[in-house]
XYZ file of C-alpha atoms in Angstrom:
383
model
C 71.955 2.589 58.713
C 69.349 3.355 61.364
C 70.146 3.544 65.029
C 68.806 0.623 66.991
C 65.359 1.540 68.322
C 64.832 1.400 72.044
C 61.500 0.341 73.517
C 59.235 3.408 73.453
C 58.716 5.193 76.749
C 55.621 6.952 75.446
C 52.102 5.741 74.765
C 50.777 4.939 71.290
C 48.886 8.262 71.201
C 51.823 10.446 72.265
C 52.093 13.484 70.031
C 48.416 13.415 69.067
C 45.613 15.702 70.253
C 42.101 14.292 70.573
C 38.866 16.201 71.076
C 36.228 14.728 73.406
C 32.594 15.794 72.859
C 31.083 13.485 75.482
C 29.053 14.887 78.366
C 28.552 11.663 80.289
C 31.742 9.722 81.161
C 33.896 12.442 79.591
C 36.452 12.189 82.416
C 36.716 8.437 81.951
C 37.289 8.744 78.200
C 39.773 11.582 78.687
C 41.729 9.547 81.254
C 41.904 6.539 78.911
C 43.289 8.746 76.136
C 45.792 10.549 78.357
C 47.005 7.262 79.807
C 48.038 6.339 76.256
C 49.858 9.615 75.736
C 47.290 11.813 73.993
C 46.678 15.467 74.719
C 42.933 15.904 75.257
C 40.669 18.861 74.501
C 37.412 18.527 76.472
C 34.318 20.138 74.967
C 31.027 18.577 76.117
C 28.687 19.293 73.196
C 25.590 18.605 75.332
C 24.437 18.327 78.908
C 22.122 15.701 80.338
C 19.138 16.971 82.294
C 17.327 14.421 84.519
C 13.549 14.607 84.421
C 12.784 13.452 87.980
C 10.410 16.374 88.378
C 9.015 16.226 84.864
C 5.296 15.697 84.374
C 5.816 13.521 81.276
C 7.832 10.926 83.197
C 5.381 10.954 86.110
C 2.433 10.508 83.734
C 4.129 7.636 81.896
C 5.050 5.938 85.194
C 1.471 6.144 86.516
C 0.167 4.917 83.143
C 2.385 1.810 83.292
C 1.523 1.094 86.934
C -2.169 1.460 86.102
C -2.046 -0.756 83.021
C 0.914 -3.053 82.526
C 2.669 -3.166 79.165
C 3.272 -6.508 77.484
C 6.921 -5.609 76.828
C 9.344 -3.033 78.232
C 12.427 -2.015 76.255
C 15.279 -0.623 78.409
C 17.843 1.315 76.390
C 20.437 2.735 78.835
C 21.593 1.868 82.334
C 21.622 5.489 83.515
C 18.127 6.002 82.130
C 16.670 2.869 83.704
C 18.233 3.686 87.081
C 16.983 7.252 86.782
C 13.462 6.035 86.141
C 13.434 3.792 89.204
C 14.990 6.539 91.368
C 12.423 9.094 90.173
C 9.595 6.658 90.924
C 11.028 6.140 94.415
C 11.006 9.892 94.907
C 7.313 10.004 94.088
C 6.567 7.070 96.402
C 5.829 4.855 93.379
C 9.040 2.807 93.259
C 7.670 -0.459 94.676
C 4.515 -0.203 92.590
C 6.577 0.276 89.434
C 8.921 -2.645 90.164
C 6.007 -4.901 91.072
C 4.336 -4.071 87.774
C 7.535 -4.672 85.771
C 8.097 -8.079 87.410
C 5.279 -9.475 85.324
C 6.479 -7.876 82.078
C 8.816 -9.143 79.344
C 11.887 -6.886 79.516
C 14.315 -6.471 76.613
C 17.671 -4.852 77.411
C 19.794 -3.151 74.759
C 23.132 -4.240 76.241
C 25.027 -5.625 79.257
C 25.114 -2.364 81.224
C 21.338 -2.071 80.984
C 21.053 -5.708 82.062
C 23.098 -4.845 85.148
C 20.772 -1.960 86.018
C 17.707 -4.168 85.527
C 19.088 -6.890 87.789
C 20.196 -4.342 90.395
C 16.538 -3.331 90.614
C 15.584 -6.943 91.350
C 14.216 -7.627 87.872
C 15.275 -10.044 85.132
C 15.537 -9.319 81.431
C 14.205 -11.813 78.910
C 16.697 -11.063 76.137
C 19.507 -8.748 75.083
C 21.162 -8.489 71.629
C 24.818 -9.400 71.245
C 25.280 -6.369 68.984
C 23.923 -3.955 71.642
C 21.987 -2.431 68.743
C 18.472 -1.028 68.902
C 18.087 -2.149 65.289
C 18.447 -5.778 66.409
C 15.900 -5.222 69.190
C 13.478 -3.815 66.608
C 14.105 -6.712 64.214
C 13.303 -9.240 66.944
C 10.094 -7.483 67.934
C 8.900 -7.114 64.360
C 9.691 -10.768 63.560
C 7.666 -11.884 66.583
C 4.851 -9.510 65.664
C 3.724 -6.535 67.745
C 0.143 -6.073 66.564
C -2.087 -5.394 69.561
C 0.802 -5.300 72.059
C 1.415 -2.495 74.540
C 5.147 -1.690 74.569
C 6.921 0.672 76.970
C 10.127 2.175 75.548
C 12.565 3.887 77.906
C 13.746 6.818 75.812
C 17.304 7.964 76.352
C 17.434 11.590 75.427
C 18.223 11.116 71.771
C 16.107 10.045 68.804
C 15.668 6.342 68.105
C 15.512 6.573 64.310
C 12.393 4.759 63.129
C 12.112 2.609 66.267
C 8.887 3.926 67.773
C 7.404 4.639 64.338
C 8.040 1.059 63.184
C 6.408 -0.406 66.296
C 3.334 1.772 65.831
C 3.168 0.904 62.139
C 3.204 -2.761 63.186
C 0.108 -2.216 65.300
C 1.667 -1.731 68.732
C 0.606 0.813 71.338
C 3.843 2.527 72.400
C 4.294 4.255 75.760
C 7.378 6.473 75.751
C 9.235 6.804 79.056
C 11.355 10.010 78.845
C 13.936 9.815 81.655
C 16.375 12.562 80.692
C 17.000 14.952 77.849
C 19.998 16.350 76.023
C 20.288 20.142 76.047
C 23.005 22.500 74.729
C 25.875 23.070 77.182
C 25.524 25.997 79.573
C 29.010 27.197 78.550
C 29.399 27.090 74.764
C 33.023 28.310 74.944
C 34.699 24.860 74.975
C 32.614 23.755 71.965
C 33.671 26.855 70.032
C 37.308 26.193 70.928
C 37.002 22.601 69.710
C 35.450 23.759 66.431
C 38.219 26.328 65.950
C 40.916 23.755 66.749
C 39.383 21.276 64.303
C 39.164 23.848 61.518
C 42.802 24.844 62.199
C 43.826 21.153 62.065
C 45.195 21.485 65.600
C 43.365 18.232 66.452
C 44.156 14.802 65.068
C 40.816 13.217 65.975
C 37.449 14.039 67.514
C 35.545 11.380 69.464
C 31.756 11.095 69.535
C 29.814 8.910 71.965
C 26.267 9.999 71.087
C 24.432 11.111 67.962
C 23.059 14.262 69.648
C 26.602 15.389 70.505
C 27.634 15.038 66.868
C 24.504 16.869 65.706
C 25.054 19.594 68.312
C 28.636 20.207 67.177
C 27.556 20.494 63.539
C 24.683 22.791 64.487
C 26.953 25.105 66.458
C 29.432 25.260 63.564
C 26.572 26.203 61.238
C 25.448 28.969 63.631
C 28.968 30.411 63.460
C 29.217 30.116 59.676
C 31.934 27.458 60.008
C 30.059 24.323 58.952
C 31.758 23.961 55.562
C 35.179 24.546 57.125
C 34.443 21.980 59.845
C 33.226 19.408 57.322
C 36.338 19.970 55.203
C 38.582 19.340 58.209
C 36.674 16.232 59.349
C 36.536 14.963 55.789
C 40.289 15.020 55.169
C 42.586 15.789 58.069
C 40.836 15.215 61.406
C 39.626 11.692 62.163
C 36.017 11.259 63.338
C 35.897 8.336 65.788
C 32.398 7.233 66.828
C 31.485 4.713 69.514
C 28.927 3.057 67.214
C 26.894 3.321 63.989
C 23.963 5.260 65.474
C 26.371 7.875 66.828
C 27.895 8.243 63.352
C 24.602 9.003 61.560
C 24.658 12.841 61.806
C 28.234 12.914 60.481
C 27.565 10.423 57.700
C 24.524 12.453 56.645
C 27.018 15.220 55.797
C 29.277 12.844 53.884
C 31.878 12.477 56.667
C 33.585 9.106 56.877
C 33.934 7.713 60.387
C 35.705 4.873 62.170
C 33.967 2.731 64.786
C 35.106 -0.123 67.047
C 33.519 -3.550 66.716
C 32.310 -3.322 70.331
C 30.476 -0.137 71.192
C 32.469 0.739 74.307
C 34.918 3.455 75.389
C 37.822 1.017 75.778
C 37.573 -0.365 72.213
C 37.104 3.198 70.922
C 40.420 4.231 72.489
C 42.100 1.053 71.198
C 40.855 1.932 67.721
C 42.477 5.355 67.953
C 45.703 3.716 69.129
C 45.769 1.870 65.798
C 44.337 4.496 63.470
C 46.275 7.623 64.418
C 49.813 6.164 64.306
C 48.904 4.513 60.995
C 47.938 7.928 59.573
C 51.171 9.595 60.693
C 53.815 10.396 58.084
C 56.995 8.332 58.548
C 60.132 9.091 56.523
C 63.764 7.904 56.374
C 65.770 11.094 56.866
C 69.531 11.523 57.353
C 69.964 8.036 58.759
C 67.034 8.386 61.136
C 63.395 7.391 61.105
C 61.256 10.509 61.377
C 57.545 10.141 62.176
C 55.440 13.303 62.090
C 52.509 13.413 64.507
C 50.058 16.152 65.442
C 52.133 18.227 67.889
C 55.326 16.166 68.100
C 57.732 14.051 66.102
C 59.247 10.663 66.775
C 62.924 10.470 65.933
C 64.061 6.851 66.028
C 61.156 6.120 68.323
C 61.965 8.944 70.758
C 59.183 11.459 71.286
C 60.215 15.042 70.478
C 57.607 17.718 71.304
C 57.731 20.506 68.706
C 56.366 24.088 69.003
C 53.360 24.891 66.753
C 55.430 27.046 64.368
C 57.975 24.267 64.025
C 55.246 21.720 63.275
C 53.948 24.005 60.515
C 57.423 24.078 58.944
C 57.926 20.336 59.372
C 54.631 19.546 57.663
C 55.450 21.907 54.793
C 58.820 20.208 54.308
C 57.331 16.721 54.562
C 54.841 17.367 51.777
C 57.828 17.303 49.382
C 60.523 15.344 51.225
C 63.948 15.742 49.662
C 62.905 18.797 47.643
C 63.933 22.344 48.448
C 61.133 24.461 49.899
C 61.676 28.203 49.599
C 61.702 30.581 52.556
C 58.745 32.426 51.029
C 56.690 29.235 50.913
C 57.680 28.313 54.442
C 56.750 31.824 55.591
C 53.240 31.284 54.196
C 53.016 28.058 56.204
C 53.688 29.924 59.456
C 50.557 31.249 61.157
C 50.350 35.044 61.462
C 54.011 35.953 60.836
C 53.607 38.713 58.262
C 56.301 39.174 55.593
C 59.552 38.907 57.542
C 61.458 35.815 56.378
C 63.574 36.090 59.516
C 60.600 34.426 61.268
C 61.339 31.308 59.211
C 64.950 31.219 60.380
C 63.917 31.647 64.008
C 61.261 28.920 63.816
C 63.631 26.624 61.918
C 66.331 26.974 64.588
C 63.799 26.031 67.258
C 62.539 23.118 65.164
C 66.044 21.685 64.720
C 66.686 22.021 68.436
C 63.396 20.291 69.269
C 64.122 17.381 66.923
C 67.527 16.799 68.566
C 69.095 15.904 65.196
C 70.041 19.084 63.281
C 71.047 17.226 60.114
C 67.448 16.107 59.484
C 66.842 19.490 57.834
C 69.408 20.897 55.414
C 69.856 24.574 54.556
C 70.228 25.172 50.818
C 71.983 28.522 50.456
C 69.892 31.274 48.850
C 67.113 28.781 48.079
C 65.511 27.448 51.273
C 65.422 24.207 53.267
C 64.879 20.534 52.616
C 64.338 17.320 54.556
C 67.467 15.208 54.043
C 65.525 12.244 52.664
C 67.427 8.957 52.282
C 66.542 7.955 48.696
C 67.967 4.443 49.049
C 66.437 3.647 52.438
C 64.256 0.610 52.854
C 60.650 1.082 51.754
C 59.489 0.035 55.216
C 60.106 3.599 56.356
C 57.820 5.134 53.781
C 54.528 6.819 54.444
C 52.673 5.581 57.469
């Protein structure tokens, strides 16, 4: 008979560790995750460099002021604002806005619409999906032959977008507002890669395709790409803000999860569903034991567990109810050598952390076992 569960005092992500690769809005995403109980490892895989002093942006701006495009495609709010601010800095802001007032403007999503309207302009249309693919479909259906189209680039490739417009007969003017570059300090990225390979993370979040590509590239430089792919393919969840972001991972055969709405909030909500569902839950010694990344839930109560203890708990949970030898448990402990006394020490700490010593039974001269309840209700099976 299970003890009556009390309402949880922890968030749905308590006990899980999530890696954040975002450069822009990383603090916001990290705060959303921590508010729901997650431990967060920050590792911006890229940095954004504004191009206010870049000759390409100045040339494109003068080109558009000199000869108006028929259509302007705005892709990101930060990029559109950056363009207008850079033009202001050159003394061309009013000329640019005046030129764009007579142009059909397509906005990729609601945030871009807000930036357009804040500049005193009005968009003609924006896709519900917030997808550049839908913008392209609309343009190609209408026909672009002979049209001059300005596309505000946003630091990452737009797969096939510009090429398709040019193939359809359009003259495309690229407006490069900022670029993605590798981070100045690569240390956090290396730590995230190491933590992923060691399965010390439960999930890694990606909010841009370049960040995903950058992480994979860095792992390849270090000779860890295959190890990283193995971890992301089986044990560490890859959570992407949208389908374009997922492309570099999917190209390597990595399955991803994505929210229906391409926003940080829905991405965090998705993790709140996915990670607890992946956790192992077992009926043990009259209790409900749920095994998370760096903690366990015992009857709904969060119990932080030291790393060595988590290694033992996972080894025991792979064969619940069966005896696991001290030698096998010793192999599960990181860097402990050959002294089986290390198993006893770690096991004592694990039992103390769980707060219910009878969850793990000692089998004399053989090893340890999780005291699985064989007749418990199936509702406490694997999560």
